[in-house]
Coordinates of C-alpha atoms in Angstrom, one line a residue:
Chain J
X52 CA 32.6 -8.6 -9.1
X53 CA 33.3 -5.9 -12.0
X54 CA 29.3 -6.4 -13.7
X55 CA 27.5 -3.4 -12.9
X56 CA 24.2 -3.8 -11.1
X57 CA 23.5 0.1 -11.0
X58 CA 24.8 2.7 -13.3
X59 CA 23.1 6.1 -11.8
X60 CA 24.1 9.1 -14.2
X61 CA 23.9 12.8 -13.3
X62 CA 20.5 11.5 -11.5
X63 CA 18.7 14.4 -10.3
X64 CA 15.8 15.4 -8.2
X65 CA 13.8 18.5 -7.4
X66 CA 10.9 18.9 -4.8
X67 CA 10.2 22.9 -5.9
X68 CA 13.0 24.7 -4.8
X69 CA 14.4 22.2 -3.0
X70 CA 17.3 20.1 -5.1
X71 CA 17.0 16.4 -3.0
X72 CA 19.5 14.9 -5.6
X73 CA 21.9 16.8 -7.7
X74 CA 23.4 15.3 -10.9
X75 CA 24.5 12.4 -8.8
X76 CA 26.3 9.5 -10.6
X77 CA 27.9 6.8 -9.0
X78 CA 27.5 2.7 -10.2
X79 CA 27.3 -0.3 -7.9
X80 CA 29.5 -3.9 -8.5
X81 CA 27.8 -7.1 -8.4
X82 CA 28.0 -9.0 -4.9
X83 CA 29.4 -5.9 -2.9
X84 CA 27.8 -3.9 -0.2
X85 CA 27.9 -0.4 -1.0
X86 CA 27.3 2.3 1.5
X87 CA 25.1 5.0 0.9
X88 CA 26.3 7.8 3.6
X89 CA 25.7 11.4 4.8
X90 CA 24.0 13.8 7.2
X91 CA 20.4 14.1 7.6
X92 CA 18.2 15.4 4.5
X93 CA 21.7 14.6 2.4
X94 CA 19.4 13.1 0.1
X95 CA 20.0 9.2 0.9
X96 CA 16.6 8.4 1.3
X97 CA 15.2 9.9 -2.1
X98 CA 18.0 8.3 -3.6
X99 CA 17.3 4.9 -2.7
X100 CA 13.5 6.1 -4.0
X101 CA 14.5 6.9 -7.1
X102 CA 16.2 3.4 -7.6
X103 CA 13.2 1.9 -6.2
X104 CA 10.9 3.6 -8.8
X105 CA 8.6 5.2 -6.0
X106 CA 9.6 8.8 -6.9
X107 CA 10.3 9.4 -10.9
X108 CA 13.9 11.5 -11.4
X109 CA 13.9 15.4 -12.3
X110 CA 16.6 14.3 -15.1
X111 CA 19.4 11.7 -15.3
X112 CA 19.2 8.1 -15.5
X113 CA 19.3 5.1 -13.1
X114 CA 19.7 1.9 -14.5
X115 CA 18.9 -1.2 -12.3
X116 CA 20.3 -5.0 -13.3
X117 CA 20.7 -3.0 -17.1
X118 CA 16.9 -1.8 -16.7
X119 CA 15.7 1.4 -16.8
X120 CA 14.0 1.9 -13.4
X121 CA 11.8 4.4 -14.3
X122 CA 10.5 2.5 -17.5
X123 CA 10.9 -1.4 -16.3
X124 CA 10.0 -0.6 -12.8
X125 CA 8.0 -3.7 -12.4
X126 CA 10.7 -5.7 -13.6
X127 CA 13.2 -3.9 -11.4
X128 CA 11.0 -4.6 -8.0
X129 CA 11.0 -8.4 -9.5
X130 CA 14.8 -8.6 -8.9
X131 CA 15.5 -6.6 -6.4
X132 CA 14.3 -6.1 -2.5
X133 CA 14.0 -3.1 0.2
X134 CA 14.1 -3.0 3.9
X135 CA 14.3 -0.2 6.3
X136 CA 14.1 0.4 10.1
X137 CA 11.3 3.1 9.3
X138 CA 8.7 0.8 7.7
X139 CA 7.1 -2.5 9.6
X140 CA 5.1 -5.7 9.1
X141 CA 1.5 -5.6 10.0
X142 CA 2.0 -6.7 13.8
X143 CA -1.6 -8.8 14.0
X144 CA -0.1 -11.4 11.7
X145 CA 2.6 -14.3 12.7
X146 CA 5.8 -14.1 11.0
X147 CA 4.6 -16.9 8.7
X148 CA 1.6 -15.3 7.9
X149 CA 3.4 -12.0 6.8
X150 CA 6.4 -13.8 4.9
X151 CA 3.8 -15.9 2.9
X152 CA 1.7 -13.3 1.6
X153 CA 4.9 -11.7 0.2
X154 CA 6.1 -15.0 -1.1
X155 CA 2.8 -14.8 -3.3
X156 CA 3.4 -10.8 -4.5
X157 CA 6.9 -12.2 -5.8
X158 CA 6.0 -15.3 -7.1
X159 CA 7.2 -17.8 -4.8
X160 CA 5.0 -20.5 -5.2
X161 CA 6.2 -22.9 -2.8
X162 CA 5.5 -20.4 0.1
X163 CA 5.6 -22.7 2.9
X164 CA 9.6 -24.4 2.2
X165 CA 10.7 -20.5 1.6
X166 CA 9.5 -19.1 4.8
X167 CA 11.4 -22.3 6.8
X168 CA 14.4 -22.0 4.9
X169 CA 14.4 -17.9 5.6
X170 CA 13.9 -18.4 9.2
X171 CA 17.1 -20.9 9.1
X172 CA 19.2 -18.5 7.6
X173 CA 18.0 -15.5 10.1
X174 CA 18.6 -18.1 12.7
X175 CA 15.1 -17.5 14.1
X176 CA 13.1 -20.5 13.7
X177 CA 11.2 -20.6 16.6
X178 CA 9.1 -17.5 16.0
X179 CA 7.1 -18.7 12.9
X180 CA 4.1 -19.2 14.7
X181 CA 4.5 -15.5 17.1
X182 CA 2.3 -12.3 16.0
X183 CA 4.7 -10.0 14.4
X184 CA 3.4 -7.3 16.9
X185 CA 5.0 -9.3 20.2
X186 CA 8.5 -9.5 18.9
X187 CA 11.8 -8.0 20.4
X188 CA 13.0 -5.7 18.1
X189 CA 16.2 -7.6 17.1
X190 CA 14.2 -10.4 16.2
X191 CA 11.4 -7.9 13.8
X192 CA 14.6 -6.6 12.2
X193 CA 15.5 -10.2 11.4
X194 CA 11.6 -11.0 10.3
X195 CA 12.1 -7.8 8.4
X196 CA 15.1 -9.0 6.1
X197 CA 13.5 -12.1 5.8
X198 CA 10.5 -10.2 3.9
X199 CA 13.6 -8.6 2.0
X200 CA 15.2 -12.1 1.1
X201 CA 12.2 -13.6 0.1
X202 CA 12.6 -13.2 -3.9
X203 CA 16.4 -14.5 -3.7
X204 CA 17.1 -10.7 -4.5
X205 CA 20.1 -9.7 -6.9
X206 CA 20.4 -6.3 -5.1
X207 CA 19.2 -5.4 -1.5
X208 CA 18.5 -1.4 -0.6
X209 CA 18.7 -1.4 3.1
X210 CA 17.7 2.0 5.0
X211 CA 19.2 2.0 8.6
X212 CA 18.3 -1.9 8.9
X213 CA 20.4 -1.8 12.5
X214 CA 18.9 1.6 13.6
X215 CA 18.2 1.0 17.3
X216 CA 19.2 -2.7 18.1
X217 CA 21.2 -3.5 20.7
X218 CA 25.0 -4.1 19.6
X219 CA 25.1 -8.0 19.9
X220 CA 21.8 -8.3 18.1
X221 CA 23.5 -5.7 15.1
X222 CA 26.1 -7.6 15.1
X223 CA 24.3 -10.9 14.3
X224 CA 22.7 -8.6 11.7
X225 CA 25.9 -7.6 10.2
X226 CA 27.0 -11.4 10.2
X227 CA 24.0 -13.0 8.3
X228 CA 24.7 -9.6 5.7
X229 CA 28.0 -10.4 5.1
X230 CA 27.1 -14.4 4.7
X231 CA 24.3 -13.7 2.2
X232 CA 26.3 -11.9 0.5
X233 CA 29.7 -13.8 0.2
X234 CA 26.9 -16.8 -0.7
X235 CA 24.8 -15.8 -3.1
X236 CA 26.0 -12.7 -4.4
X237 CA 23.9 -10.6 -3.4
X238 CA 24.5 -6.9 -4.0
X239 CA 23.6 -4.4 -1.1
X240 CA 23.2 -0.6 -1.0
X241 CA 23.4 0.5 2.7
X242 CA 22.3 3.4 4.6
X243 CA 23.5 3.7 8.0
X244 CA 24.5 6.4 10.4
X245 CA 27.1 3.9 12.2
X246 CA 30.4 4.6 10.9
X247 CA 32.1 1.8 12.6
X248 CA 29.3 -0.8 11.1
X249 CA 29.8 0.8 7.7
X250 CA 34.1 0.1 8.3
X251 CA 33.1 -3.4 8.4
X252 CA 30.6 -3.9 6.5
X253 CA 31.2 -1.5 3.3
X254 CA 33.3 -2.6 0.5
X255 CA 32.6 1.0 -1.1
X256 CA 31.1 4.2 -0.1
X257 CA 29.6 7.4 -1.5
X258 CA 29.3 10.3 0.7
X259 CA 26.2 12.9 -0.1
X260 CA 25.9 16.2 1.2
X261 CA 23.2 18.5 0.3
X262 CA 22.1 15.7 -3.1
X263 CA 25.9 16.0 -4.3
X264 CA 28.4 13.0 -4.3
X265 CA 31.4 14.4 -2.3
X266 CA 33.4 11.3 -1.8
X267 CA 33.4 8.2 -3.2
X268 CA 35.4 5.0 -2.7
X269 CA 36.8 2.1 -0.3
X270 CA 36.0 3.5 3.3
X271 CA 40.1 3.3 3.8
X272 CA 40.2 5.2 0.9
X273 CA 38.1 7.8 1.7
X274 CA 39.5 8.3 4.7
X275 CA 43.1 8.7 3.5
X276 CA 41.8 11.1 1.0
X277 CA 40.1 13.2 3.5
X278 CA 43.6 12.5 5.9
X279 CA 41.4 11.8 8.8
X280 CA 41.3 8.9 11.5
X281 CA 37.9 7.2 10.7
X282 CA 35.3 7.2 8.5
X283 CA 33.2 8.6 11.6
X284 CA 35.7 11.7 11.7
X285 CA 35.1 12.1 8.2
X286 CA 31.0 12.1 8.3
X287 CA 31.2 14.8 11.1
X288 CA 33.5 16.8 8.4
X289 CA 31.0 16.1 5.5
X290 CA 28.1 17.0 7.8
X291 CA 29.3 20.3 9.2
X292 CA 31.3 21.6 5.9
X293 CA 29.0 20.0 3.2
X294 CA 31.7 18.8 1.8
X295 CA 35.2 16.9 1.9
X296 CA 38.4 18.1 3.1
X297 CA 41.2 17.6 5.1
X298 CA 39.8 16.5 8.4
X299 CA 42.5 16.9 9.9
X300 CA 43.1 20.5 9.1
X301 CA 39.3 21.2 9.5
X302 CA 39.5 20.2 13.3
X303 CA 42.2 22.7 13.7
Chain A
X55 CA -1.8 -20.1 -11.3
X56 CA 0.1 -17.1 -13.6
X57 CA 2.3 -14.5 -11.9
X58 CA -0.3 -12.0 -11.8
X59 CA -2.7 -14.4 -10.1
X60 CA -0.5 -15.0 -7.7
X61 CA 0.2 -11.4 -6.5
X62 CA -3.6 -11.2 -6.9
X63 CA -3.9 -14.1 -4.0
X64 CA -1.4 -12.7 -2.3
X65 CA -2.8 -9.1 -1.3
X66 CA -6.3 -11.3 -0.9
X67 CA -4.1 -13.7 1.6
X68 CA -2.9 -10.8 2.9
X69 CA -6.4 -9.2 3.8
X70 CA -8.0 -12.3 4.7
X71 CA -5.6 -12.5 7.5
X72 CA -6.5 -9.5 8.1
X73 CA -10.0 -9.6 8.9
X74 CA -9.5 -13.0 10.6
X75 CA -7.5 -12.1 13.4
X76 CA -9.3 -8.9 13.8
X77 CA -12.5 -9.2 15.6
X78 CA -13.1 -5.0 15.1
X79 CA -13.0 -5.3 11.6
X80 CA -14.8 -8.3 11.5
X81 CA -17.5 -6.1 13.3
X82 CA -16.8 -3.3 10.9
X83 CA -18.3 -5.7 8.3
X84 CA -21.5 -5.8 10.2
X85 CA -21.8 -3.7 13.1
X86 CA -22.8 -0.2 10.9
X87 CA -25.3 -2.0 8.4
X88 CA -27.0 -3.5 11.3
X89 CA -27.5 -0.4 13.1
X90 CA -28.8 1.2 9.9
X91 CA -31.2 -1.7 9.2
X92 CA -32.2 -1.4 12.7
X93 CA -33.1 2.6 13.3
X94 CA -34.6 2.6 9.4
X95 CA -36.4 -0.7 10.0
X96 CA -38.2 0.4 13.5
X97 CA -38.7 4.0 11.6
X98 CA -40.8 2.3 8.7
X99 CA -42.2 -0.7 11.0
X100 CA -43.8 2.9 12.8
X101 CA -44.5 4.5 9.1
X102 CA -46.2 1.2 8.2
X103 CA -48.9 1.5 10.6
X104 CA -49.1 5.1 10.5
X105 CA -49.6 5.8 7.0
X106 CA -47.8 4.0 3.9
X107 CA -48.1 -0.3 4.6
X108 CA -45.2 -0.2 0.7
X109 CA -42.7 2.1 2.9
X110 CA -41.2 -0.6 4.9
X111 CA -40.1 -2.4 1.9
X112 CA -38.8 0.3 -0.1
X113 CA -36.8 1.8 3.4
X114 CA -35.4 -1.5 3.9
X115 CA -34.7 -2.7 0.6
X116 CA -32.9 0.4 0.8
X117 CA -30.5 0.0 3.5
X118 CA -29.8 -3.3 2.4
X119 CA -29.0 -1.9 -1.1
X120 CA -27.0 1.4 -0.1
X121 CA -24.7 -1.0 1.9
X122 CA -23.9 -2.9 -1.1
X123 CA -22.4 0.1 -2.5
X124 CA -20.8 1.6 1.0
X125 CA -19.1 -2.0 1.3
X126 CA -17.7 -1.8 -1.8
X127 CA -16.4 1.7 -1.7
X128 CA -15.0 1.0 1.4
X129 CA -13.3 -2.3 0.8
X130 CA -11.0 -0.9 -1.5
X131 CA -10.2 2.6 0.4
X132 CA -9.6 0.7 3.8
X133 CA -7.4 -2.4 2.2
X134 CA -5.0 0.3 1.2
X135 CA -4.9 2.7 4.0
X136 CA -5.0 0.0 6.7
X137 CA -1.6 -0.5 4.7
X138 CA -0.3 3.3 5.7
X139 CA -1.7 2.6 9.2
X140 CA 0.6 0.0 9.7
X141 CA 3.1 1.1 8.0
X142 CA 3.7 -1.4 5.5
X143 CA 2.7 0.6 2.1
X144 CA 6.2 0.6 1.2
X145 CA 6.6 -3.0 1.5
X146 CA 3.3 -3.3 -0.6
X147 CA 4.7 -0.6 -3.5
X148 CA 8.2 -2.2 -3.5
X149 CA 6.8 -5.7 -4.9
X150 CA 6.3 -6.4 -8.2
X151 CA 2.4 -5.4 -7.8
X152 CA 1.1 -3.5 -11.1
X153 CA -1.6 -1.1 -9.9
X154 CA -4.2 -2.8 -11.8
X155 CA -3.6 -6.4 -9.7
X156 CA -4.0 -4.0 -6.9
X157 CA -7.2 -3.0 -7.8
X158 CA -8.6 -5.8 -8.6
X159 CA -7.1 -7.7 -5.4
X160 CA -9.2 -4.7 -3.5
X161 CA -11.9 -5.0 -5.5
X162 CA -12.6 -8.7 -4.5
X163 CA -12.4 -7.8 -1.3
X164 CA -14.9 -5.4 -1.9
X165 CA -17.4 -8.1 -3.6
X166 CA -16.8 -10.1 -0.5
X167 CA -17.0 -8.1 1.7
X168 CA -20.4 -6.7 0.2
X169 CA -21.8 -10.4 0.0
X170 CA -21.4 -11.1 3.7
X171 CA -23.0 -7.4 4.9
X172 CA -26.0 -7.9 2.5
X173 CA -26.5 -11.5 3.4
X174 CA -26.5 -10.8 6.5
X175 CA -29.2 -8.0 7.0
X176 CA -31.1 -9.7 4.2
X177 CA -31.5 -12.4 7.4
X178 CA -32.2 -9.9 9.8
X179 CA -35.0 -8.4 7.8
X180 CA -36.6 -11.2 7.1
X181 CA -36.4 -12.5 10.8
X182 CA -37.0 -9.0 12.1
X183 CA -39.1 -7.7 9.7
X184 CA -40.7 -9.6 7.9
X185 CA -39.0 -8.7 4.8
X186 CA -37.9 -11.4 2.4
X187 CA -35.9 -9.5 -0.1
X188 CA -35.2 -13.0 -1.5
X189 CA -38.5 -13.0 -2.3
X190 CA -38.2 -10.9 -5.3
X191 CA -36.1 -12.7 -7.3
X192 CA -33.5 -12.3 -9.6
X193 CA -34.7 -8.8 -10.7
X194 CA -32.6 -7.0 -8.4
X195 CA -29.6 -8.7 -8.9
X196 CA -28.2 -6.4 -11.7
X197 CA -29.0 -3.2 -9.9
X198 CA -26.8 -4.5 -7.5
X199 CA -24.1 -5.6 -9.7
X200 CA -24.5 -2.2 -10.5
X201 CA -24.2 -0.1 -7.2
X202 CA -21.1 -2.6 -6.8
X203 CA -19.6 -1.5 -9.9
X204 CA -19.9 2.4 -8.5
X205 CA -18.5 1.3 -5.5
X206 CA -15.0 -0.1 -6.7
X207 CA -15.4 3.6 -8.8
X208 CA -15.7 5.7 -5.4
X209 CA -13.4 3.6 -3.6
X210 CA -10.6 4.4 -6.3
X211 CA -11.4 7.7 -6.5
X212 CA -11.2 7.9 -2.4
X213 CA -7.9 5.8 -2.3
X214 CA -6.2 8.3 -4.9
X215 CA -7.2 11.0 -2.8
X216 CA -5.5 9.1 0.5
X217 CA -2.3 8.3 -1.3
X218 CA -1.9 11.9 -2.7
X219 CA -2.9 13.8 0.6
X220 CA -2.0 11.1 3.1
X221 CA -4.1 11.4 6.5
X222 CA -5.9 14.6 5.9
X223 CA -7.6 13.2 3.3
X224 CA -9.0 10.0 5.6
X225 CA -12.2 11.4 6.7
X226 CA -13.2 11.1 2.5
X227 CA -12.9 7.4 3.5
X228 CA -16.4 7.9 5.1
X229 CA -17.7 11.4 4.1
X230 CA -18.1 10.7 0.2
X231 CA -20.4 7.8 0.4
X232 CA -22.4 10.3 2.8
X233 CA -22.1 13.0 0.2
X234 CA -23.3 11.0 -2.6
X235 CA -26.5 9.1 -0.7
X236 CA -28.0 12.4 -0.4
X237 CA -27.8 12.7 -4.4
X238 CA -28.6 9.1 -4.5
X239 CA -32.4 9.3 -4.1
X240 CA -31.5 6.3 -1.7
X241 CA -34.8 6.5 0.2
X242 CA -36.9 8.6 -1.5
X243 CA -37.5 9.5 -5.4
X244 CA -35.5 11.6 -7.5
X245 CA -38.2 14.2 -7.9
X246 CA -38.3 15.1 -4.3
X247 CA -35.0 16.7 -4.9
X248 CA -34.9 20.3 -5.6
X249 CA -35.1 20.8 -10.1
X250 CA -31.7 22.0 -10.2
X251 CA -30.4 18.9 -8.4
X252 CA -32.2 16.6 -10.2
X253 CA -29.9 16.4 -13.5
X254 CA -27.0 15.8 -10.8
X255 CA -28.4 13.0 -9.3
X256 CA -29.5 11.5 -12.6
X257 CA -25.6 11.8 -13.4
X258 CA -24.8 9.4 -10.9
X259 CA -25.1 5.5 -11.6
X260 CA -26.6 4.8 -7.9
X261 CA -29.4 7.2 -8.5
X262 CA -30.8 4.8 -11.2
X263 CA -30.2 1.7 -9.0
X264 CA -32.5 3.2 -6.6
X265 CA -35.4 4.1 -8.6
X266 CA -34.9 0.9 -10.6
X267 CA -34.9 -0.7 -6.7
X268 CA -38.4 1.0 -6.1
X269 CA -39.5 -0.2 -9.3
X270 CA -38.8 -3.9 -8.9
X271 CA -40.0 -3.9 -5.4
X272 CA -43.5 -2.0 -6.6
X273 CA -44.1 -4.1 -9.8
X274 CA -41.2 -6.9 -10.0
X275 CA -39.9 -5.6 -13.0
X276 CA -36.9 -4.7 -13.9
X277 CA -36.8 -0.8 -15.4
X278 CA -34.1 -1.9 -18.8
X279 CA -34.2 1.6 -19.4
X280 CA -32.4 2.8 -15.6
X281 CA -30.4 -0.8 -15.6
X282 CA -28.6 0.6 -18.7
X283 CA -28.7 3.9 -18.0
X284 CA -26.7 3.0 -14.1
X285 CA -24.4 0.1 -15.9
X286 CA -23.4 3.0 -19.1
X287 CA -22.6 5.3 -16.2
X288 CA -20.7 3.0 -14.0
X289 CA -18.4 2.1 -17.0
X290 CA -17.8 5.8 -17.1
X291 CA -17.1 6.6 -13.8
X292 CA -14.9 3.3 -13.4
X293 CA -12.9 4.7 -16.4
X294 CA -12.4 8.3 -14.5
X295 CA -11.7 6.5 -11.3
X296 CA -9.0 4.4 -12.8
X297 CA -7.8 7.6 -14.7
X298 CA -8.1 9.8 -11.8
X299 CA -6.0 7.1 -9.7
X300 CA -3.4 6.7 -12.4
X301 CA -3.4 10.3 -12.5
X302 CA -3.0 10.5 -8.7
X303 CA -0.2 7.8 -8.5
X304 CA 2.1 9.8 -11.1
X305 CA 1.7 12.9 -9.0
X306 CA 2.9 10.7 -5.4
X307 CA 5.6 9.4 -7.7
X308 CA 6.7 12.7 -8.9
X309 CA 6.7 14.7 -5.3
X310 CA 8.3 11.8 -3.7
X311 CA 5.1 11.5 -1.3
X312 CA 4.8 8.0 -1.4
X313 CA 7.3 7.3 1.8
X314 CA 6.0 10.2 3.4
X315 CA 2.6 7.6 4.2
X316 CA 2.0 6.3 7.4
X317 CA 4.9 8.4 8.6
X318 CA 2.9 11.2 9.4

């Protein structure tokens, strides 16, 4: 759990005048889910980018599985996987038909057996054969981190993957995470606007504000540190002050 | 098959689904070239017994030809932005896909997609009008190896413009193949064009496919002279189209545009 499967130092990027990520360093464990938190236009979203390789960093360095992301991108995206609530699967193809093509763009050869055994673990095998397009949107989420499973990734980047399902479906979400992970190691790095999911789900946290790191540890931690009552009091904080304090003083 | 094969049948799986459950596009593929074939092929069917009997086949030979290059231009602009439209760029640009697997995945596309359209108006002249492009052989094949090779250079240049400047740019999807015909001397000799224009149409590749066209059709042989000169130019506007796209790419890296598609 200690091998480090991202080591991001003083990463930093600049749109103009605008600074999207300032000198941000944080590192991510193998097998944990780490959450990735803070307002709107915090900088999240670049961040995850940046690790990604689809924007190239101002300064700093991020290092993926020990690659350089910027120089070894191809061999980054090999390893590694990305799903979001704000991006979709053509919705004219079945599920199988979409999960096969990307079985070929990572190399799965035996396309057919991977798709089957994906729809098992998102327990949805009944919808192989169903145009993406006519699904309930708990069950496209699910499709979705099947597309994001498909390489066995080492590290998962999730952007909002529960952003408007229902709370049972979110749930089941949240359950087949926390199995993949505690199975087959996989790392995750989490965005999500739900405190209480992140409470549950998060092992460790990094709060951004503005492209800065503001806090940064166990959610219990963080929240102690802050002395608030949830993690949820202590996003509002973040999000109105731009940074950490006491909560509790702050809401005086 | 190697890794790079397999992404490479991957994006062609992908697109071939594409077009099979989608009857519109299916249509796309032939619906425009026949409506060409048929207003220019009742236009020179009329000029034929009007004044110039050799006009039909140089009008339809052609349509037939400039569809060659318009497929494959657009084979490669509309694989990627059909991605943006459905939102699932990211997806595409999060895989292990190098941009030259990419190309060449779109490129195929293009080939096909260029077979099928010319195939199938090369039928419909022949049953409509008579024409039997067939007929002349082999000769023509390299000037339309060539117009294909100008079309995967277009279509790059077209799709680095849609990745950089996202929807805005979409209408280039159809306006630069109609900015180029013009140039092209497509149905009518170079020299028609005004002097100054002339050394910018010879500067394209297609402008020598098309007077190497009228020269097959007229004496059924091939012009070595205007096949070299279009094949030398298309390896140099391939190069600046790859160029121009890496180019392109960097600059959508660098601003951070590329998850800004198809959420406009």
């Amino acid at each position: 759990m200690n091998e480090r499967v991202i080591e991001v130092w003083e990463l930093a990027k600049r749109f103009g005048d605008v600074v999207a990520v300032d000198r941000l360093s944080f590192e991510v464990r193998r097998g944990e889910i780490f959450g990735l938190l803070g307002p709107n236009g915090a900088g999240k979203t670049t961040t995850i980018q940046l690790l990604l390789g689809l924007t190239t960093p101002t300064s700093g360095s991020a290092r993926v599985l020990g690659m350089d992301v910027t120089r070894d991108t191809r061999r980054v995206l090999q390893r590694v996987n990305f799903s979001s609530a704000y991006i979709s699967l053509p919705s004219n193809l079945t599920v199988r038909q979409n999960l096969k093509v990307f079985c070929r763009l990572y190399g799965i050869r035996r396309a057919d057996e991977r798709v089957r055994e994906l729809l098992e673990l998102f327990d949805i095998p009944g919808i192989a054969d169903r145009a993406t397009g006519a699904l309930s949107s708990g069950q496209l989420t699910r499709v979705n981190l099947c597309k994001a499973f498909v390489n066995h990734p080492e590290v998962l980047f999730l952007d909002e993957p529960t952003a408007s399902l229902d709370p049972d479906i979110a749930d089941k979400v949240r359950t087949a995470l926390k199995r993949l992970q505690r199975e087959q190691g996989v790392s995750i790095v989490y965005t999500s606007h739900n405190m209480r999911e992140v409470e549950i789900l998060c092992d460790r946290v990094l709060f951004i504000s503005r492209g800065k790191a503001v806090a940064q540890g166990s959610p219990r931690e963080v929240v102690e540190r802050a002395n608030g009552a949830s993690l949820e009091e202590v996003f509002i904080a973040i999000a109105r002050d731009g940074e950490l304090r006491d909560t509790a003083a702050a809401s005086e | 098959m190697s890794g790079s094969w397999l992404r490479i049948s991957g994006l062609l799986l992908r697109y071939f689904y594409l077009y099979r459950r989608s009857a519109a596009r299916l249509m796309g593929i032939l619906f425009w070239p026949v409506m060409d074939l048929l207003v220019w092929g009742f236009l020179t069917t009329y000029l034929q017994r009007m004044v110039l009997p050799s006009a039909v086949v140089f009008l339809l030979g052609a349509v037939i030809f400039w569809d060659v290059f318009y497929s494959a231009q657009q084979a490669i602009t509309l694989s990627i932005t059909e991605e943006i439209w459905v939102r699932n760029i990211l997806n595409i640009f999060v895989a292990p896909v190098s941009v030259a697997e990419l190309l060449l995945a779109t490129s195929i596309v293009g080939v096909a997609r260029a077979g099928v359209s010319a195939a199938f108006l090369a039928v419909l002249a022949w049953s409509l009008y008579s024409f039997n492009i067939a007929a002349l052989g082999l000769a023509l094949v390299p000037f339309l190896f060539a117009l294909v090779l100008f079309g995967w250079a277009m279509g790059m240049f077209t799709m680095a413009l849609v990745l950089r400047f996202g929807q805005a740019a979409e209408a280039l999807i159809w306006g630069i193949p109609f900015l180029i015909q013009p140039l092209s001397a497509v149905f009518y000799p170079v020299e028609v064009l005004p002097g100054w224009l002339q050394p910018v149409a010879k500067a394209l590749p297609s402008t020598h496919v098309f007077e190497g066209m009228r020269e097959v059709l007229k004496t059924g042989t091939v012009d070595a002279r205007r096949l070299a000169a279009a094949l030398a130019l298309d390896v140099l506007a391939l190069l600046l189209g790859a160029l121009f796209f890496a180019w392109m790419l960097s600059r959508v890296r660098e601003k951070g545009y590329l998850s800004r598609l198809g959420m406009e």
